Amino acid sequence: MKFDVKNVSLYNFLAPWIVSCVFLFTSLYLCILETNFYAYVVPFSLISFVISIFTFYQTHKKVKNEEGSHAIYQFYHISFGVYLLSFIFSMAIVSIYTSIYASGGVFYVWSFLPILLSSLVVLTSAKKGLKKYEMYKQKIV
């Protein structure tokens, strides 16, 4: 059965990613305020980020053997940018929390190391997809 490339939806992985970012910045704000409640917000951020990665790989698995189109190139192009941003923000947040180890920065560092590694894995998958569908680049502009 052939996969319809019109069904490539960016919202499948962008919605959980945005929820993850909201939880992440909420927990950062709560940690700066020195409340202990921030530790309860971090798992929700991690769970929604894992859901985002799972939906990316579901779409990637469906799309990778299809013929190229503008929708597939756009999917890889936007997912590369989104997960590059998540990698950069996670690195910045880990560096911020290493300076506030006294208020629980160790918890953040150990919880966001898997996020950093999984962001790198998704980045390489999206970069391979971009190289595969390079000929459709002119249609985006």
Short mmCIF file of N, CA and C in Angstrom, two decimals:
data_model
loop_
_atom_site.label_atom_id
_atom_site.label_comp_id
_atom_site.label_asym_id
_atom_site.label_seq_id
_atom_site.Cartn_x
_atom_site.Cartn_y
_atom_site.Cartn_z
N MET A 1 0.84 -1.17 0.00
CA MET A 1 0.00 0.00 0.00
C MET A 1 0.89 1.24 0.00
N LYS A 2 0.60 2.15 -0.90
CA LYS A 2 1.43 3.34 -1.06
C LYS A 2 1.00 4.43 -0.08
N PHE A 3 1.99 5.09 0.48
CA PHE A 3 1.75 6.18 1.43
C PHE A 3 1.47 7.45 0.66
N ASP A 4 0.42 8.16 1.04
CA ASP A 4 0.08 9.42 0.38
C ASP A 4 0.93 10.53 0.98
N VAL A 5 1.77 11.16 0.14
CA VAL A 5 2.68 12.19 0.65
C VAL A 5 1.94 13.44 1.07
N LYS A 6 0.69 13.58 0.70
CA LYS A 6 -0.08 14.74 1.15
C LYS A 6 -0.41 14.63 2.64
N ASN A 7 -0.28 13.44 3.19
CA ASN A 7 -0.57 13.23 4.61
C ASN A 7 0.63 13.48 5.52
N VAL A 8 1.72 14.01 4.97
CA VAL A 8 2.88 14.34 5.79
C VAL A 8 2.53 15.59 6.58
N SER A 9 2.32 15.41 7.86
CA SER A 9 1.91 16.52 8.70
C SER A 9 3.03 16.91 9.65
N LEU A 10 3.33 18.18 9.65
CA LEU A 10 4.36 18.68 10.56
C LEU A 10 3.83 18.85 11.97
N TYR A 11 2.52 18.98 12.11
CA TYR A 11 1.93 19.20 13.42
C TYR A 11 2.00 17.97 14.30
N ASN A 12 2.20 16.80 13.71
CA ASN A 12 2.29 15.59 14.51
C ASN A 12 3.46 15.63 15.48
N PHE A 13 4.60 16.16 15.03
CA PHE A 13 5.73 16.22 15.94
C PHE A 13 5.99 17.62 16.48
N LEU A 14 5.42 18.64 15.85
CA LEU A 14 5.63 19.99 16.35
C LEU A 14 4.79 20.29 17.60
N ALA A 15 3.59 19.77 17.68
CA ALA A 15 2.74 20.04 18.85
C ALA A 15 3.36 19.50 20.14
N PRO A 16 3.82 18.24 20.19
CA PRO A 16 4.47 17.79 21.43
C PRO A 16 5.78 18.52 21.70
N TRP A 17 6.48 18.92 20.64
CA TRP A 17 7.73 19.65 20.83
C TRP A 17 7.47 21.01 21.47
N ILE A 18 6.42 21.70 21.04
CA ILE A 18 6.08 23.00 21.62
C ILE A 18 5.65 22.84 23.08
N VAL A 19 4.88 21.79 23.37
CA VAL A 19 4.48 21.52 24.75
C VAL A 19 5.72 21.25 25.61
N SER A 20 6.67 20.52 25.05
CA SER A 20 7.91 20.24 25.76
C SER A 20 8.68 21.52 26.06
N CYS A 21 8.73 22.43 25.10
CA CYS A 21 9.42 23.71 25.32
C CYS A 21 8.73 24.55 26.38
N VAL A 22 7.41 24.54 26.39
CA VAL A 22 6.67 25.30 27.41
C VAL A 22 6.97 24.74 28.80
N PHE A 23 6.93 23.42 28.95
CA PHE A 23 7.26 22.82 30.24
C PHE A 23 8.71 23.09 30.63
N LEU A 24 9.59 23.06 29.64
CA LEU A 24 11.01 23.29 29.92
C LEU A 24 11.26 24.69 30.45
N PHE A 25 10.70 25.69 29.77
CA PHE A 25 10.93 27.06 30.22
C PHE A 25 10.18 27.36 31.52
N THR A 26 9.06 26.69 31.75
CA THR A 26 8.37 26.83 33.03
C THR A 26 9.23 26.28 34.16
N SER A 27 9.83 25.13 33.93
CA SER A 27 10.69 24.56 34.97
C SER A 27 11.94 25.41 35.19
N LEU A 28 12.47 25.99 34.13
CA LEU A 28 13.61 26.89 34.28
C LEU A 28 13.23 28.10 35.13
N TYR A 29 12.08 28.66 34.87
CA TYR A 29 11.60 29.81 35.64
C TYR A 29 11.38 29.44 37.10
N LEU A 30 10.79 28.27 37.33
CA LEU A 30 10.55 27.83 38.71
C LEU A 30 11.86 27.55 39.45
N CYS A 31 12.86 27.06 38.73
CA CYS A 31 14.14 26.81 39.38
C CYS A 31 14.85 28.11 39.71
N ILE A 32 14.72 29.10 38.86
CA ILE A 32 15.32 30.41 39.14
C ILE A 32 14.64 31.04 40.35
N LEU A 33 13.34 30.80 40.51
CA LEU A 33 12.63 31.31 41.69
C LEU A 33 12.96 30.51 42.95
N GLU A 34 13.73 29.45 42.79
CA GLU A 34 14.17 28.58 43.89
C GLU A 34 13.02 27.90 44.61
N THR A 35 12.07 27.42 43.82
CA THR A 35 11.01 26.58 44.39
C THR A 35 11.35 25.12 44.10
N ASN A 36 10.83 24.22 44.87
CA ASN A 36 11.10 22.81 44.65
C ASN A 36 10.11 22.17 43.67
N PHE A 37 9.16 22.93 43.21
CA PHE A 37 8.13 22.41 42.31
C PHE A 37 8.66 22.14 40.91
N TYR A 38 9.80 22.73 40.54
CA TYR A 38 10.32 22.57 39.18
C TYR A 38 10.67 21.12 38.87
N ALA A 39 11.00 20.34 39.89
CA ALA A 39 11.36 18.94 39.66
C ALA A 39 10.17 18.12 39.19
N TYR A 40 8.96 18.58 39.48
CA TYR A 40 7.77 17.87 39.03
C TYR A 40 7.39 18.23 37.60
N VAL A 41 7.93 19.31 37.08
CA VAL A 41 7.59 19.75 35.73
C VAL A 41 8.51 19.11 34.68
N VAL A 42 9.73 18.78 35.07
CA VAL A 42 10.72 18.24 34.14
C VAL A 42 10.26 16.94 33.48
N PRO A 43 9.69 15.96 34.18
CA PRO A 43 9.28 14.74 33.50
C PRO A 43 8.23 14.97 32.41
N PHE A 44 7.35 15.94 32.59
CA PHE A 44 6.37 16.24 31.54
C PHE A 44 7.05 16.77 30.29
N SER A 45 8.09 17.56 30.47
CA SER A 45 8.85 18.06 29.34
C SER A 45 9.55 16.92 28.61
N LEU A 46 10.14 16.02 29.37
CA LEU A 46 10.84 14.89 28.77
C LEU A 46 9.88 13.94 28.05
N ILE A 47 8.73 13.70 28.64
CA ILE A 47 7.75 12.80 28.02
C ILE A 47 7.22 13.39 26.72
N SER A 48 6.91 14.66 26.71
CA SER A 48 6.41 15.26 25.47
C SER A 48 7.50 15.33 24.41
N PHE A 49 8.76 15.49 24.81
CA PHE A 49 9.84 15.47 23.82
C PHE A 49 10.02 14.07 23.23
N VAL A 50 9.88 13.05 24.05
CA VAL A 50 9.98 11.67 23.55
C VAL A 50 8.81 11.37 22.60
N ILE A 51 7.63 11.88 22.90
CA ILE A 51 6.48 11.71 22.00
C ILE A 51 6.76 12.41 20.67
N SER A 52 7.38 13.57 20.71
CA SER A 52 7.73 14.29 19.49
C SER A 52 8.71 13.49 18.64
N ILE A 53 9.71 12.90 19.28
CA ILE A 53 10.69 12.09 18.55
C ILE A 53 10.02 10.84 17.98
N PHE A 54 9.13 10.23 18.73
CA PHE A 54 8.42 9.04 18.27
C PHE A 54 7.58 9.35 17.03
N THR A 55 6.86 10.46 17.05
CA THR A 55 6.04 10.81 15.88
C THR A 55 6.91 11.21 14.69
N PHE A 56 8.07 11.81 14.94
CA PHE A 56 9.00 12.09 13.84
C PHE A 56 9.44 10.79 13.18
N TYR A 57 9.82 9.81 13.98
CA TYR A 57 10.30 8.55 13.40
C TYR A 57 9.19 7.75 12.75
N GLN A 58 7.96 7.88 13.21
CA GLN A 58 6.86 7.22 12.52
C GLN A 58 6.70 7.80 11.11
N THR A 59 6.72 9.12 11.01
CA THR A 59 6.59 9.75 9.70
C THR A 59 7.82 9.47 8.85
N HIS A 60 8.99 9.48 9.44
CA HIS A 60 10.23 9.20 8.71
C HIS A 60 10.21 7.79 8.14
N LYS A 61 9.70 6.84 8.92
CA LYS A 61 9.64 5.46 8.46
C LYS A 61 8.68 5.31 7.28
N LYS A 62 7.57 6.05 7.31
CA LYS A 62 6.60 5.98 6.22
C LYS A 62 7.12 6.66 4.96
N VAL A 63 7.91 7.70 5.12
CA VAL A 63 8.29 8.56 4.00
C VAL A 63 9.59 8.13 3.34
N LYS A 64 10.48 7.45 4.04
CA LYS A 64 11.84 7.28 3.54
C LYS A 64 11.95 6.45 2.26
N ASN A 65 10.98 5.62 1.95
CA ASN A 65 11.04 4.82 0.72
C ASN A 65 10.15 5.36 -0.39
N GLU A 66 9.57 6.52 -0.19
CA GLU A 66 8.69 7.11 -1.19
C GLU A 66 9.48 7.95 -2.18
N GLU A 67 8.82 8.24 -3.29
CA GLU A 67 9.42 9.16 -4.25
C GLU A 67 9.42 10.56 -3.66
N GLY A 68 10.36 11.36 -4.10
CA GLY A 68 10.50 12.69 -3.55
C GLY A 68 9.37 13.62 -3.95
N SER A 69 9.09 14.54 -3.09
CA SER A 69 8.11 15.58 -3.37
C SER A 69 8.44 16.78 -2.50
N HIS A 70 7.74 17.85 -2.76
CA HIS A 70 7.94 19.08 -2.00
C HIS A 70 7.55 18.88 -0.53
N ALA A 71 6.49 18.13 -0.27
CA ALA A 71 6.03 17.92 1.11
C ALA A 71 7.05 17.14 1.93
N ILE A 72 7.69 16.16 1.31
CA ILE A 72 8.69 15.37 2.03
C ILE A 72 9.92 16.22 2.32
N TYR A 73 10.37 17.01 1.34
CA TYR A 73 11.52 17.87 1.58
C TYR A 73 11.21 18.90 2.67
N GLN A 74 10.00 19.43 2.64
CA GLN A 74 9.61 20.41 3.65
C GLN A 74 9.57 19.77 5.04
N PHE A 75 9.12 18.53 5.12
CA PHE A 75 9.11 17.81 6.39
C PHE A 75 10.52 17.70 6.96
N TYR A 76 11.47 17.27 6.13
CA TYR A 76 12.84 17.13 6.61
C TYR A 76 13.48 18.48 6.90
N HIS A 77 13.18 19.47 6.10
CA HIS A 77 13.76 20.80 6.29
C HIS A 77 13.32 21.41 7.62
N ILE A 78 12.03 21.35 7.91
CA ILE A 78 11.52 21.93 9.15
C ILE A 78 11.93 21.09 10.36
N SER A 79 11.92 19.77 10.21
CA SER A 79 12.33 18.95 11.35
C SER A 79 13.80 19.13 11.68
N PHE A 80 14.64 19.34 10.67
CA PHE A 80 16.05 19.62 10.94
C PHE A 80 16.20 20.91 11.73
N GLY A 81 15.49 21.94 11.33
CA GLY A 81 15.57 23.21 12.05
C GLY A 81 15.03 23.12 13.46
N VAL A 82 13.93 22.41 13.64
CA VAL A 82 13.31 22.30 14.96
C VAL A 82 14.22 21.54 15.92
N TYR A 83 14.76 20.42 15.47
CA TYR A 83 15.60 19.64 16.38
C TYR A 83 16.98 20.25 16.56
N LEU A 84 17.43 21.06 15.62
CA LEU A 84 18.66 21.82 15.83
C LEU A 84 18.44 22.86 16.93
N LEU A 85 17.28 23.52 16.88
CA LEU A 85 16.94 24.47 17.95
C LEU A 85 16.83 23.77 19.30
N SER A 86 16.22 22.59 19.31
CA SER A 86 16.09 21.89 20.59
C SER A 86 17.45 21.46 21.12
N PHE A 87 18.36 21.09 20.23
CA PHE A 87 19.71 20.74 20.68
C PHE A 87 20.42 21.95 21.26
N ILE A 88 20.32 23.09 20.59
CA ILE A 88 20.99 24.30 21.07
C ILE A 88 20.38 24.76 22.39
N PHE A 89 19.05 24.76 22.49
CA PHE A 89 18.40 25.18 23.74
C PHE A 89 18.71 24.22 24.88
N SER A 90 18.77 22.93 24.59
CA SER A 90 19.10 21.97 25.64
C SER A 90 20.53 22.16 26.13
N MET A 91 21.45 22.44 25.20
CA MET A 91 22.83 22.73 25.61
C MET A 91 22.89 23.98 26.47
N ALA A 92 22.14 25.00 26.08
CA ALA A 92 22.14 26.25 26.86
C ALA A 92 21.55 26.02 28.24
N ILE A 93 20.48 25.25 28.32
CA ILE A 93 19.85 25.01 29.62
C ILE A 93 20.73 24.15 30.51
N VAL A 94 21.41 23.17 29.93
CA VAL A 94 22.35 22.38 30.72
C VAL A 94 23.48 23.26 31.24
N SER A 95 23.96 24.17 30.42
CA SER A 95 25.03 25.06 30.89
C SER A 95 24.53 26.04 31.95
N ILE A 96 23.27 26.45 31.85
CA ILE A 96 22.71 27.32 32.89
C ILE A 96 22.58 26.55 34.21
N TYR A 97 22.11 25.32 34.12
CA TYR A 97 21.88 24.56 35.35
C TYR A 97 23.15 24.06 36.00
N THR A 98 24.23 23.96 35.25
CA THR A 98 25.48 23.59 35.91
C THR A 98 25.97 24.69 36.83
N SER A 99 25.56 25.92 36.54
CA SER A 99 25.94 27.02 37.42
C SER A 99 25.09 27.08 38.69
N ILE A 100 23.90 26.45 38.66
CA ILE A 100 23.06 26.45 39.86
C ILE A 100 22.91 25.02 40.40
N TYR A 101 24.02 24.36 40.57
CA TYR A 101 24.00 23.00 41.10
C TYR A 101 23.37 22.93 42.48
N ALA A 102 23.50 23.98 43.26
CA ALA A 102 22.98 23.95 44.63
C ALA A 102 21.47 23.79 44.67
N SER A 103 20.76 24.32 43.64
CA SER A 103 19.31 24.19 43.66
C SER A 103 18.81 23.07 42.77
N GLY A 104 19.60 22.07 42.53
CA GLY A 104 19.13 20.90 41.80
C GLY A 104 19.56 20.84 40.36
N GLY A 105 20.64 21.48 40.01
CA GLY A 105 21.11 21.45 38.64
C GLY A 105 21.55 20.08 38.17
N VAL A 106 21.96 19.23 39.10
CA VAL A 106 22.37 17.87 38.74
C VAL A 106 21.21 17.11 38.14
N PHE A 107 20.03 17.32 38.67
CA PHE A 107 18.82 16.67 38.16
C PHE A 107 18.59 17.04 36.70
N TYR A 108 18.77 18.31 36.37
CA TYR A 108 18.59 18.76 35.00
C TYR A 108 19.65 18.21 34.08
N VAL A 109 20.89 18.23 34.51
CA VAL A 109 21.98 17.76 33.66
C VAL A 109 21.77 16.30 33.31
N TRP A 110 21.44 15.47 34.27
CA TRP A 110 21.25 14.05 34.00
C TRP A 110 19.96 13.75 33.25
N SER A 111 18.97 14.61 33.37
CA SER A 111 17.73 14.36 32.64
C SER A 111 17.81 14.87 31.21
N PHE A 112 18.65 15.86 30.93
CA PHE A 112 18.72 16.39 29.58
C PHE A 112 19.86 15.84 28.74
N LEU A 113 20.73 15.03 29.29
CA LEU A 113 21.74 14.39 28.45
C LEU A 113 21.12 13.42 27.44
N PRO A 114 20.11 12.61 27.81
CA PRO A 114 19.46 11.79 26.79
C PRO A 114 18.74 12.63 25.73
N ILE A 115 18.21 13.78 26.12
CA ILE A 115 17.56 14.66 25.15
C ILE A 115 18.58 15.17 24.14
N LEU A 116 19.75 15.54 24.62
CA LEU A 116 20.80 16.01 23.72
C LEU A 116 21.21 14.91 22.74
N LEU A 117 21.38 13.71 23.23
CA LEU A 117 21.78 12.61 22.35
C LEU A 117 20.68 12.26 21.36
N SER A 118 19.44 12.23 21.81
CA SER A 118 18.36 11.91 20.89
C SER A 118 18.14 13.02 19.87
N SER A 119 18.39 14.27 20.25
CA SER A 119 18.31 15.36 19.28
C SER A 119 19.37 15.20 18.20
N LEU A 120 20.56 14.75 18.58
CA LEU A 120 21.61 14.52 17.59
C LEU A 120 21.23 13.39 16.63
N VAL A 121 20.61 12.35 17.15
CA VAL A 121 20.20 11.24 16.29
C VAL A 121 19.13 11.70 15.30
N VAL A 122 18.17 12.47 15.77
CA VAL A 122 17.12 12.99 14.89
C VAL A 122 17.71 13.96 13.87
N LEU A 123 18.68 14.76 14.29
CA LEU A 123 19.34 15.68 13.36
C LEU A 123 20.02 14.94 12.23
N THR A 124 20.70 13.84 12.54
CA THR A 124 21.36 13.09 11.47
C THR A 124 20.34 12.45 10.53
N SER A 125 19.22 11.97 11.07
CA SER A 125 18.18 11.40 10.20
C SER A 125 17.57 12.46 9.29
N ALA A 126 17.32 13.64 9.84
CA ALA A 126 16.75 14.72 9.03
C ALA A 126 17.75 15.21 7.99
N LYS A 127 19.03 15.24 8.34
CA LYS A 127 20.05 15.67 7.39
C LYS A 127 20.18 14.68 6.24
N LYS A 128 20.08 13.39 6.54
CA LYS A 128 20.10 12.38 5.48
C LYS A 128 18.89 12.53 4.57
N GLY A 129 17.74 12.81 5.15
CA GLY A 129 16.54 13.04 4.35
C GLY A 129 16.66 14.28 3.48
N LEU A 130 17.29 15.32 4.01
CA LEU A 130 17.52 16.53 3.21
C LEU A 130 18.43 16.25 2.03
N LYS A 131 19.47 15.47 2.26
CA LYS A 131 20.38 15.14 1.16
C LYS A 131 19.70 14.26 0.11
N LYS A 132 18.82 13.38 0.57
CA LYS A 132 18.14 12.48 -0.36
C LYS A 132 17.18 13.24 -1.28
N TYR A 133 16.48 14.24 -0.73
CA TYR A 133 15.49 14.99 -1.50
C TYR A 133 15.99 16.39 -1.82
N GLU A 134 17.27 16.52 -2.11
CA GLU A 134 17.89 17.82 -2.37
C GLU A 134 17.31 18.51 -3.61
N MET A 135 16.86 17.74 -4.59
CA MET A 135 16.39 18.34 -5.84
C MET A 135 15.09 19.14 -5.68
N TYR A 136 14.40 18.96 -4.57
CA TYR A 136 13.14 19.67 -4.36
C TYR A 136 13.32 20.96 -3.58
N LYS A 137 14.56 21.38 -3.42
CA LYS A 137 14.87 22.57 -2.64
C LYS A 137 14.35 23.84 -3.29
N GLN A 138 14.37 23.92 -4.59
CA GLN A 138 13.96 25.14 -5.29
C GLN A 138 12.47 25.42 -5.13
N LYS A 139 11.67 24.45 -4.84
CA LYS A 139 10.23 24.66 -4.73
C LYS A 139 9.82 25.33 -3.43
N ILE A 140 10.69 25.34 -2.43
CA ILE A 140 10.33 25.92 -1.13
C ILE A 140 10.28 27.43 -1.23
N VAL A 141 11.16 28.04 -1.96
CA VAL A 141 11.20 29.50 -2.06
C VAL A 141 10.09 29.94 -2.93
#
